[in-house]
XYZ file of C-alpha atoms in Angstrom:
692
model
C 0.000 0.000 0.000
C 1.236 3.509 -0.853
C 1.693 5.801 2.146
C 1.473 9.597 1.857
C 1.531 12.614 4.157
C -0.101 15.992 3.416
C 1.146 19.407 4.454
C -2.193 19.959 6.192
C -1.174 17.142 8.542
C 2.334 18.471 9.255
C 0.978 21.999 9.738
C -1.640 20.730 12.206
C 0.934 18.527 13.935
C 3.209 21.546 14.496
C 0.385 23.329 16.347
C -0.003 20.560 18.949
C 1.762 20.544 22.328
C 4.964 18.491 22.426
C 3.460 15.471 24.223
C 0.531 15.240 21.806
C 2.922 15.585 18.853
C 4.892 12.626 20.177
C 1.734 10.530 20.562
C 0.528 11.426 17.058
C 3.903 10.504 15.552
C 3.848 7.133 17.312
C 0.396 6.382 15.898
C 1.561 7.448 12.416
C 4.514 5.035 12.624
C 2.210 2.216 13.772
C -0.136 2.887 10.871
C 2.677 2.787 8.336
C 4.134 -0.427 9.740
C 0.802 -2.297 9.636
C -2.288 -0.464 8.349
C -4.415 -3.547 9.133
C -3.327 -3.897 12.772
C -6.460 -4.478 14.896
C -5.334 -2.156 17.691
C -5.271 0.966 15.536
C -8.926 1.906 16.109
C -9.643 3.114 12.576
C -13.239 4.219 12.003
C -14.914 5.550 8.869
C -16.322 9.093 9.269
C -19.876 8.484 8.114
C -21.008 12.126 8.197
C -18.400 13.218 5.663
C -19.319 13.613 1.993
C -15.987 11.981 1.184
C -16.499 8.392 2.303
C -12.755 7.723 2.166
C -12.102 9.708 5.354
C -11.255 7.601 8.398
C -10.427 8.518 11.981
C -7.394 7.042 13.752
C -7.617 7.221 17.547
C -4.369 8.557 19.072
C -5.599 9.158 22.606
C -8.818 9.869 24.410
C -9.012 13.329 22.809
C -6.680 13.245 19.787
C -7.551 11.933 16.320
C -5.635 11.600 13.037
C -7.724 12.005 9.888
C -6.706 9.444 7.280
C -7.819 9.369 3.642
C -7.955 5.721 2.650
C -8.496 4.332 -0.834
C -7.908 0.907 -2.295
C -4.173 1.239 -2.794
C -3.127 4.278 -0.771
C -3.329 5.859 2.645
C -2.869 9.593 3.263
C -2.300 11.304 6.617
C -4.476 14.391 6.135
C -5.019 16.107 9.495
C -4.645 15.799 13.267
C -6.499 17.579 16.089
C -8.870 17.089 19.011
C -11.820 14.801 18.265
C -14.478 17.416 17.424
C -12.142 19.724 15.500
C -10.667 16.822 13.503
C -14.098 15.511 12.529
C -15.278 19.019 11.586
C -12.213 19.400 9.344
C -13.012 16.133 7.538
C -16.699 16.947 7.094
C -15.814 20.180 5.278
C -13.381 18.613 2.838
C -12.916 16.066 0.127
C -9.732 14.714 -1.439
C -9.850 13.958 -5.139
C -8.026 14.215 -8.426
C -8.929 17.419 -10.258
C -10.968 16.542 -13.364
C -8.777 18.607 -15.699
C -5.265 18.732 -14.244
C -5.255 15.295 -12.584
C -3.535 16.662 -9.456
C -4.675 15.389 -6.057
C -6.409 18.259 -4.270
C -7.664 18.781 -0.720
C -10.843 20.707 -1.550
C -13.202 22.450 0.831
C -16.793 21.364 0.212
C -18.463 24.586 -0.783
C -21.797 23.792 0.822
C -20.120 22.938 4.129
C -18.180 26.201 4.091
C -21.384 28.111 3.358
C -22.981 26.572 6.450
C -20.285 28.183 8.612
C -19.667 31.529 6.879
C -20.722 32.634 3.395
C -17.743 33.220 1.130
C -19.431 34.851 -1.830
C -17.987 38.264 -2.714
C -21.190 40.007 -1.626
C -20.499 38.864 1.937
C -17.007 40.334 2.121
C -16.265 42.368 5.208
C -15.348 45.354 3.051
C -17.413 47.399 0.650
C -16.930 45.914 -2.803
C -16.758 48.543 -5.462
C -14.040 47.233 -7.779
C -14.497 45.412 -11.067
C -14.689 41.651 -11.231
C -11.172 40.328 -11.639
C -11.803 37.207 -13.703
C -14.895 37.929 -15.788
C -12.828 37.755 -18.994
C -11.687 34.202 -18.190
C -13.634 31.154 -19.301
C -14.631 28.218 -17.121
C -12.225 26.096 -19.137
C -9.312 28.432 -18.381
C -10.138 28.324 -14.686
C -10.275 24.528 -14.750
C -6.880 24.408 -16.442
C -5.210 26.149 -13.475
C -6.858 23.871 -10.920
C -9.968 25.727 -9.761
C -12.429 23.102 -8.440
C -15.653 22.961 -10.451
C -17.939 23.959 -7.578
C -15.877 27.106 -6.871
C -15.785 28.491 -10.423
C -18.904 30.620 -9.958
C -17.436 32.328 -6.885
C -14.203 33.046 -8.737
C -15.996 34.577 -11.714
C -18.026 36.829 -9.398
C -15.096 38.038 -7.280
C -13.515 41.464 -7.272
C -9.998 41.837 -5.809
C -11.108 42.357 -2.218
C -13.584 39.482 -2.382
C -10.997 37.205 -3.921
C -8.625 37.672 -0.968
C -11.235 35.993 1.235
C -12.072 33.432 -1.429
C -8.421 32.456 -2.022
C -8.204 30.872 1.426
C -10.690 28.197 0.289
C -8.993 27.313 -3.026
C -6.173 24.830 -3.657
C -2.808 26.662 -3.588
C -2.005 26.252 -7.285
C -5.376 27.744 -8.250
C -5.140 30.655 -5.786
C -1.588 31.486 -6.843
C -2.390 31.327 -10.558
C -5.292 33.733 -10.042
C -3.175 36.039 -7.869
C -0.584 36.148 -10.614
C -3.341 36.977 -13.096
C -4.448 39.893 -10.889
C -0.915 41.294 -10.696
C 0.196 40.664 -14.310
C -2.953 40.232 -16.405
C -1.565 36.907 -17.653
C -2.829 33.507 -16.542
C 0.228 31.280 -15.986
C 0.675 28.116 -17.965
C -0.582 25.117 -15.929
C 1.786 22.352 -14.911
C 2.020 19.435 -17.320
C -0.156 16.462 -16.431
C 1.391 13.088 -15.639
C -0.018 9.573 -15.531
C 0.357 9.090 -11.760
C -1.750 11.555 -9.747
C 0.654 11.558 -6.789
C 3.549 12.397 -9.135
C 1.833 15.527 -10.479
C 3.840 18.704 -9.641
C 0.807 20.312 -8.000
C 0.269 17.207 -5.870
C 3.881 17.047 -4.775
C 3.811 20.626 -3.498
C 1.381 19.581 -0.730
C 1.581 15.782 -0.477
C 4.708 13.738 0.076
C 4.996 10.049 -0.734
C 6.666 8.058 2.044
C 8.732 4.993 1.176
C 9.927 3.883 4.610
C 9.973 4.670 8.322
C 13.059 6.898 7.995
C 11.325 9.106 5.413
C 8.260 9.340 7.642
C 10.382 10.368 10.615
C 12.081 13.056 8.532
C 8.757 14.402 7.312
C 7.297 14.501 10.827
C 10.381 15.951 12.540
C 10.991 18.620 9.894
C 7.658 19.849 8.505
C 7.961 21.689 5.225
C 8.735 25.340 5.655
C 6.740 26.227 2.557
C 7.220 29.959 2.693
C 11.007 29.996 3.060
C 12.325 27.549 0.432
C 9.413 26.534 -1.787
C 9.727 27.808 -5.348
C 6.355 29.104 -6.471
C 5.231 28.827 -10.089
C 5.306 32.602 -10.640
C 9.002 32.609 -9.688
C 10.118 29.650 -11.787
C 10.513 31.586 -15.039
C 12.843 34.030 -13.279
C 14.960 31.145 -11.990
C 15.309 29.499 -15.380
C 15.718 32.613 -17.516
C 19.082 33.455 -19.080
C 20.231 37.090 -18.924
C 22.691 38.681 -21.326
C 24.248 40.784 -18.557
C 23.824 41.694 -14.885
C 20.221 41.144 -13.747
C 18.251 42.279 -10.729
C 15.068 40.944 -9.131
C 13.206 43.370 -6.869
C 9.995 43.183 -4.878
C 8.441 44.093 -1.563
C 9.174 42.123 1.604
C 7.766 38.592 1.449
C 7.633 38.265 -2.350
C 10.276 35.534 -2.367
C 13.441 37.318 -3.469
C 15.617 35.163 -1.221
C 13.848 32.017 -2.457
C 14.640 33.108 -6.008
C 18.287 33.695 -5.057
C 18.555 30.238 -3.468
C 17.035 28.384 -6.396
C 18.935 30.475 -8.934
C 22.229 29.541 -7.251
C 21.214 25.865 -7.127
C 20.241 25.874 -10.805
C 23.535 27.483 -11.860
C 25.493 24.916 -9.837
C 23.572 22.071 -11.499
C 24.048 23.419 -15.012
C 27.725 22.610 -15.465
C 30.409 20.500 -13.884
C 32.709 23.510 -14.336
C 30.467 25.847 -12.343
C 31.811 27.665 -9.303
C 28.887 29.597 -7.845
C 28.979 32.156 -5.036
C 25.792 32.901 -3.088
C 26.519 35.962 -0.991
C 25.020 38.757 1.076
C 26.286 41.581 3.286
C 26.442 39.931 6.736
C 27.537 36.677 8.323
C 24.208 35.932 10.076
C 22.326 36.302 6.781
C 24.856 34.108 4.972
C 24.412 31.392 7.615
C 20.644 31.513 7.123
C 21.112 31.212 3.345
C 23.378 28.210 3.882
C 20.802 26.446 6.074
C 18.000 27.058 3.593
C 20.150 26.000 0.638
C 20.738 22.642 2.364
C 16.977 22.024 2.137
C 16.993 22.207 -1.665
C 20.497 20.938 -2.516
C 21.760 17.639 -1.103
C 24.944 18.567 0.841
C 26.622 15.437 -0.554
C 25.696 16.103 -4.179
C 28.184 17.363 -6.804
C 26.194 20.603 -7.085
C 26.716 21.337 -3.384
C 30.490 21.200 -3.878
C 30.213 23.815 -6.625
C 28.463 26.251 -4.285
C 30.027 28.685 -1.836
C 27.795 30.539 0.627
C 29.504 33.402 2.459
C 29.224 37.133 3.195
C 31.141 39.142 0.623
C 33.470 40.531 3.320
C 34.377 36.951 4.217
C 35.006 36.138 0.555
C 37.194 39.237 0.285
C 39.208 38.216 3.347
C 39.829 34.735 1.893
C 40.851 36.099 -1.511
C 43.126 38.678 0.124
C 44.867 35.874 1.994
C 45.253 33.876 -1.229
C 46.851 36.869 -2.963
C 49.047 38.179 -0.125
C 49.504 35.192 2.178
C 48.064 37.056 5.181
C 44.700 38.077 6.577
C 43.613 41.659 5.837
C 44.549 44.137 8.622
C 41.114 45.794 8.858
C 40.615 48.675 11.272
C 37.528 48.514 13.460
C 34.820 51.177 13.369
C 35.775 52.182 16.903
C 39.412 52.686 15.893
C 38.438 54.804 12.888
C 36.100 56.875 15.071
C 38.887 57.468 17.572
C 41.315 58.532 14.838
C 38.748 60.911 13.383
C 38.223 62.500 16.797
C 41.983 62.891 17.296
C 42.408 64.376 13.833
C 39.560 66.837 14.379
C 41.150 68.017 17.621
C 44.629 68.279 16.069
C 43.412 70.271 13.050
C 41.029 72.501 14.977
C 37.931 71.138 13.231
C 36.062 70.690 16.493
C 32.854 72.329 15.251
C 31.924 69.133 13.383
C 30.089 66.488 15.472
C 31.842 63.125 15.570
C 28.678 61.426 14.268
C 28.853 63.636 11.158
C 32.576 62.937 10.666
C 32.011 59.179 10.886
C 29.080 59.391 8.425
C 31.041 61.528 5.969
C 34.027 59.178 6.207
C 31.930 56.019 5.746
C 29.551 57.216 3.038
C 31.815 59.495 1.030
C 35.568 59.410 1.694
C 36.043 55.710 2.405
C 33.150 54.478 0.237
C 34.551 56.174 -2.870
C 38.213 55.786 -1.814
C 38.902 59.509 -2.151
C 42.576 60.489 -1.982
C 42.624 64.277 -2.504
C 40.730 67.404 -1.513
C 39.849 68.012 -5.147
C 38.336 64.536 -5.495
C 36.472 65.080 -2.212
C 34.805 68.146 -3.725
C 33.633 66.083 -6.714
C 32.393 63.131 -4.662
C 28.898 61.779 -5.422
C 26.438 62.948 -2.813
C 22.902 62.260 -1.789
C 20.421 64.469 -3.633
C 21.323 67.566 -5.645
C 22.386 69.800 -2.779
C 26.059 69.976 -1.831
C 26.135 70.378 1.920
C 29.901 70.993 2.131
C 31.140 74.478 1.182
C 34.695 75.321 0.108
C 35.827 76.439 3.566
C 34.221 73.461 5.273
C 35.737 71.154 2.694
C 39.251 72.304 3.535
C 38.722 71.733 7.276
C 37.121 68.348 6.694
C 39.708 67.124 4.250
C 42.432 67.939 6.752
C 40.657 65.646 9.223
C 40.172 62.824 6.718
C 43.686 63.063 5.285
C 45.140 62.877 8.793
C 42.988 59.843 9.512
C 44.171 58.121 6.329
C 47.780 58.798 7.303
C 47.208 57.516 10.840
C 45.760 54.262 9.490
C 48.698 53.841 7.114
C 51.196 54.380 9.936
C 49.515 51.596 11.899
C 49.562 49.289 8.884
C 45.773 49.167 8.958
C 43.211 49.294 6.153
C 39.443 49.655 5.922
C 37.085 47.095 4.430
C 36.443 49.496 1.552
C 40.146 49.831 0.718
C 40.606 46.047 0.821
C 37.659 45.631 -1.569
C 39.162 48.312 -3.853
C 42.560 46.601 -3.956
C 40.979 43.228 -4.707
C 38.758 44.741 -7.412
C 41.826 46.247 -9.090
C 43.753 42.957 -8.805
C 41.036 40.669 -10.199
C 39.919 43.264 -12.722
C 43.254 42.752 -14.492
C 43.036 38.946 -14.506
C 41.256 36.954 -17.250
C 40.486 34.059 -14.871
C 37.993 34.778 -12.130
C 37.391 33.006 -8.794
C 33.721 32.332 -9.628
C 31.718 31.547 -12.749
C 28.478 32.975 -11.327
C 27.607 35.199 -8.371
C 24.140 35.505 -6.808
C 23.760 38.407 -4.363
C 20.867 38.605 -1.883
C 19.848 41.845 -0.091
C 21.665 43.783 -2.804
C 20.018 47.090 -1.841
C 22.561 47.420 0.979
C 25.658 46.975 -1.182
C 28.012 49.966 -1.178
C 30.216 51.131 -4.062
C 33.320 49.150 -2.940
C 31.345 45.903 -2.627
C 29.673 46.352 -6.009
C 33.017 46.987 -7.721
C 34.537 43.979 -5.981
C 31.750 41.561 -6.922
C 31.820 42.726 -10.540
C 35.589 42.192 -10.665
C 35.540 38.584 -9.393
C 32.867 37.469 -11.900
C 33.474 36.935 -15.622
C 31.982 39.395 -18.105
C 29.502 36.963 -19.646
C 25.768 36.143 -19.484
C 24.316 35.066 -16.128
C 27.455 35.901 -14.172
C 25.839 38.498 -11.845
C 22.345 38.149 -10.370
C 21.067 40.532 -7.682
C 17.969 40.374 -5.499
C 16.851 43.223 -3.255
C 14.204 45.731 -2.241
C 14.730 49.496 -2.242
C 12.127 49.685 0.521
C 14.412 47.652 2.810
C 17.566 49.734 2.292
C 18.757 50.451 5.845
C 22.576 50.473 5.701
C 23.605 52.169 2.478
C 23.037 55.609 0.969
C 21.779 55.493 -2.642
C 24.216 55.749 -5.541
C 24.334 54.977 -9.251
C 25.067 51.368 -10.150
C 25.347 52.323 -13.808
C 28.214 54.722 -13.102
C 30.126 51.752 -11.697
C 29.488 49.663 -14.812
C 26.583 47.580 -13.465
C 23.686 48.287 -15.797
C 20.570 46.195 -15.135
C 18.226 48.173 -17.392
C 16.138 45.741 -19.430
C 17.117 42.960 -17.046
C 15.281 44.162 -13.939
C 12.200 42.260 -12.744
C 9.754 42.964 -9.919
C 8.010 40.150 -8.015
C 4.375 40.947 -7.247
C 2.919 38.108 -5.154
C 3.657 38.062 -1.418
C 3.772 34.474 -0.130
C 5.099 35.167 3.367
C 3.118 38.032 4.894
C -0.636 38.175 5.305
C -2.681 40.676 3.300
C -3.489 42.644 6.454
C 0.132 42.983 7.630
C 1.414 43.777 4.136
C -1.274 46.415 3.619
C -0.410 48.108 6.924
C 3.370 48.014 6.385
C 3.046 49.332 2.833
C 1.627 52.589 4.222
C 5.101 53.399 5.524
C 6.596 53.660 2.036
C 5.741 55.365 -1.256
C 3.788 53.254 -3.735
C 6.538 53.853 -6.285
C 10.250 53.704 -5.433
C 12.985 54.767 -7.831
C 16.726 54.198 -7.688
C 19.389 56.706 -8.706
C 19.517 55.227 -12.225
C 15.783 55.774 -12.723
C 14.635 52.155 -12.402
C 11.231 52.021 -10.723
C 9.650 49.513 -8.340
C 5.864 49.668 -8.403
C 4.699 48.352 -5.025
C 1.031 49.274 -5.429
C 0.169 46.127 -7.391
C 1.690 43.656 -4.898
C -0.850 41.144 -3.577
C -0.684 38.656 -0.692
C -1.492 34.972 -1.030
C -3.388 34.639 2.262
C -5.338 36.507 4.935
C -4.774 36.955 8.649
C -5.847 39.074 11.608
C -5.471 42.840 11.499
C -2.225 44.174 13.046
C -2.607 45.640 16.536
C -1.313 49.197 17.010
C -1.244 50.094 20.724
C -0.132 53.336 22.362
C 0.540 53.079 26.107
C 0.743 55.815 28.734
C 4.190 54.692 29.907
C 6.808 51.982 29.455
C 5.531 49.948 32.416
C 2.107 49.559 30.829
C 3.717 48.790 27.452
C 5.869 46.006 28.918
C 2.798 44.484 30.577
C 0.769 44.774 27.367
C 3.416 43.138 25.166
C 3.912 40.430 27.780
C 0.172 39.650 27.720
C 0.245 39.508 23.912
C 3.134 37.010 24.016
C 1.257 34.847 26.537
C -1.805 34.872 24.275
C 0.303 33.847 21.290
C 1.794 30.955 23.227
C -1.618 29.879 24.494
C -2.877 29.775 20.907
C -0.219 27.189 20.063
C 2.778 29.190 18.810
C 6.193 27.924 19.862
C 8.676 30.389 21.429
C 10.962 30.321 18.381
C 8.020 31.377 16.198
C 7.813 34.741 18.010
C 10.107 37.768 17.619
C 10.302 41.042 19.537
C 12.176 43.986 18.011
C 13.145 47.509 19.102
C 14.894 50.393 17.353
C 18.204 50.439 19.270
C 20.175 48.762 22.034
C 18.898 51.400 24.444
C 15.381 49.888 24.222
C 16.408 46.216 24.511
C 15.683 46.136 28.238
C 12.013 46.877 27.507
C 11.788 43.946 25.097
C 13.575 41.589 27.499
C 11.272 42.700 30.305
C 8.175 41.976 28.187
C 9.401 38.444 27.457
C 10.075 37.925 31.171
C 6.584 39.175 32.073
C 5.188 36.582 29.671
C 7.053 33.863 31.572
C 9.277 33.049 28.581
C 13.013 32.979 27.903
C 14.626 35.381 25.417
C 17.401 34.744 22.916
C 19.133 38.054 22.199
C 20.132 38.295 18.534
C 23.616 39.471 17.589
C 26.223 39.133 14.857
C 26.770 35.556 16.011
C 25.190 32.502 14.461
C 22.854 31.568 17.292
C 19.248 30.775 16.501
C 16.360 30.931 18.921
C 15.646 27.353 20.012
C 12.603 27.149 22.296
C 13.237 30.833 23.020
C 11.718 34.097 21.850
C 14.041 36.089 19.582
C 14.762 39.612 20.841
C 16.871 42.166 19.004
C 17.191 45.512 17.321
C 15.406 46.174 14.056
C 18.689 45.836 12.157
C 18.950 42.197 13.256
C 15.412 41.530 12.017
C 16.723 41.592 8.458
C 16.301 38.206 6.771
C 14.296 36.669 9.631
C 10.734 35.329 9.571
C 8.321 34.653 12.423
C 4.676 33.732 12.725
C 4.208 36.537 15.254
C 6.204 39.737 15.744
C 6.004 42.544 18.308
C 7.709 45.818 17.385
C 7.847 47.803 20.605
C 9.362 50.981 22.105
C 8.243 53.012 19.079
C 8.400 56.317 20.946
C 8.539 59.843 19.553
C 12.310 60.384 19.911
C 13.148 56.758 19.203
C 11.525 56.284 15.793
C 12.810 58.134 13.851
C 15.928 58.243 16.011
C 16.396 61.790 17.294
C 20.197 61.569 17.323
C 20.279 60.779 13.591
C 17.931 63.640 12.753
C 19.939 66.078 14.885
C 23.142 65.090 13.096
C 21.687 65.878 9.661
C 23.178 69.107 8.325
C 20.543 70.000 5.728
C 17.028 69.099 4.627
C 18.231 66.650 1.986
C 20.099 64.550 4.520
C 17.260 64.904 7.031
C 14.804 63.547 4.456
C 17.138 60.628 3.757
C 17.416 59.855 7.478
C 13.640 59.924 7.816
C 13.267 57.630 4.788
C 15.743 55.038 6.081
C 14.079 55.096 9.517
C 10.758 54.305 7.842
C 12.429 51.536 5.865
C 13.945 50.081 9.022
C 10.500 50.079 10.665
C 9.082 48.447 7.513
C 11.708 45.687 7.723
C 10.802 44.917 11.333
C 7.035 44.844 10.702
C 7.288 42.610 7.639
C 9.127 39.865 9.522
C 5.660 38.769 10.703
C 3.721 36.140 8.789
C 0.402 36.028 10.662
C 0.393 38.350 13.690
C 1.849 41.813 14.215
C 1.788 44.018 17.308
C 3.253 47.546 17.190
C 3.540 49.518 20.433
C 4.963 52.739 21.833
C 4.890 54.747 25.039
C 3.537 58.298 25.092
C 4.367 60.348 23.215
C 4.439 57.615 20.558
C 6.118 57.805 17.159
C 4.209 59.492 14.342
C 4.941 56.343 12.298
C 2.307 54.509 14.350
C -0.362 56.791 12.943
C 0.767 55.959 9.410
C 0.816 52.186 9.846
C -2.415 52.247 11.845
C -4.568 54.010 9.266
C -7.714 52.160 8.342
C -7.788 50.998 4.718
C -9.847 53.194 2.455
C -13.213 51.811 1.333
């Protein structure tokens, strides 16, 4: 007998307490070993329209729902007795009449008994046009829409469809979402003879050959929204580009998934491939490495053609290969100290140290400026030059003295190391890598971009970037084209959000403009992004003081845990280190243990992740609390005070919004945003009610 396990079962299993999970797994193993064993207590669910549903008794309260046919057995769901039976009564499992894929379909009449799902019953006023009225029933069948749901699809406008999509099989909902965002109905997957081998079946149902495979499936449920390649992304993965290419998109649209699968595909293409998958920090690179292991067998030849590392780590290794020693990189603290000494020695004490560090990092060091004349010509944010001739002379004296002090100590900066390596490999015909895939590319600076271009060959598909202008939090904008990286005509924008609920995405999107444009004029239209699923509305709470806020966030965490979330599925973020104590206190009030995020490689295991918004980058949680959003904290008053003109002040405000956006969009299902009086004005923006 064939044995299968559905993602609805693993998802439900993950929501159970640990002891009940263990009991359910034991019963699943017993069923696989001997489906006919008399002690299994299998009973047909007579009240279900699908007469192939059976109930397997796990304990007095717990039941596994099994779909049993003549030659196969499918683990479909697990829950308490009443909830498990209710799930089975509202569903049927069948091969779609057109595509042949096995689908877990909600029985429309059963759903109607609980809550009408027709567009006219949507919770919002429906004034938009019907989205799919130009499509035929046959076209809808071809993408997997069940026959009894076609009428609802044809009658739906965009708002109504968001509610309707929750009741459709994933391939049908995603095809229709792609149609909404692009106007093109994607080509359906090719049919195959065996229903359980169909691509749309395999995305939700796994065939189990032995006990070891079952244990793997039960111990490591599929993390569908971190590594699964969705149909709308596949063309981007497989496409060949004549030059550097960039994939953009709002948070949650799968840019990192695209980067992972693109790197895997390039490594599989040729035995001569040497592929680098890189990003700007070590923690993010470690997360990429873990996710890549889920789609590429670590023992396969392709895995040995892949290198996953932060680009600074790659630079350090290449520097050692070229020179025989590790790069002598000066720390930020050392550079700051030298700048302060130079300012005092040259009499330039009117300039705040924060400004000197920013000017050094974003202008002098970033562009490797070596003269006062070049400093005057340096690319700057906006059109306004905030440094006059007299100021320039004072400042250059400070920066030149700092450069000399570093040289005397035999020290270099990361930017100068990247420059030297770019010049070295730029002269060589042979490059260290055949292909480079860069994730979170919006935070690359000029030295890193030059370096990555220099270590890749000048040929098709050698450079592939993914990023989101709305998540730029570390790097001031600059022209890629001026550095020789021209992605015009090879820039794509992902439109379907698979990670973040419609409600959270809609709220977070209010923080940013609907259209973002880079320095080279390439635009990212965020207005047409749609989410693949619904969830509860975000909670925006303003408290009278920090004590009440800590208690409120602690109560929210307790409620999340009571609902079945594990500690590691919850994150709490604040703007800066100065607010970390409030987050740690809230976790303590909830009776939980916190794992404080840092540059290290630790992951929260049975602990709630706590960290600054900068460490939220690249993370994903089912529930997120963003707290301590006070008036002088977000945007950070110190950054605004250090701005020397309106152009820089506007840039600071924009990056603070983007940092807040990053933190909020780490949440999949639940989002809480809090602040103590007087709260940040950003809370008003994110908390606006959607227009009718």
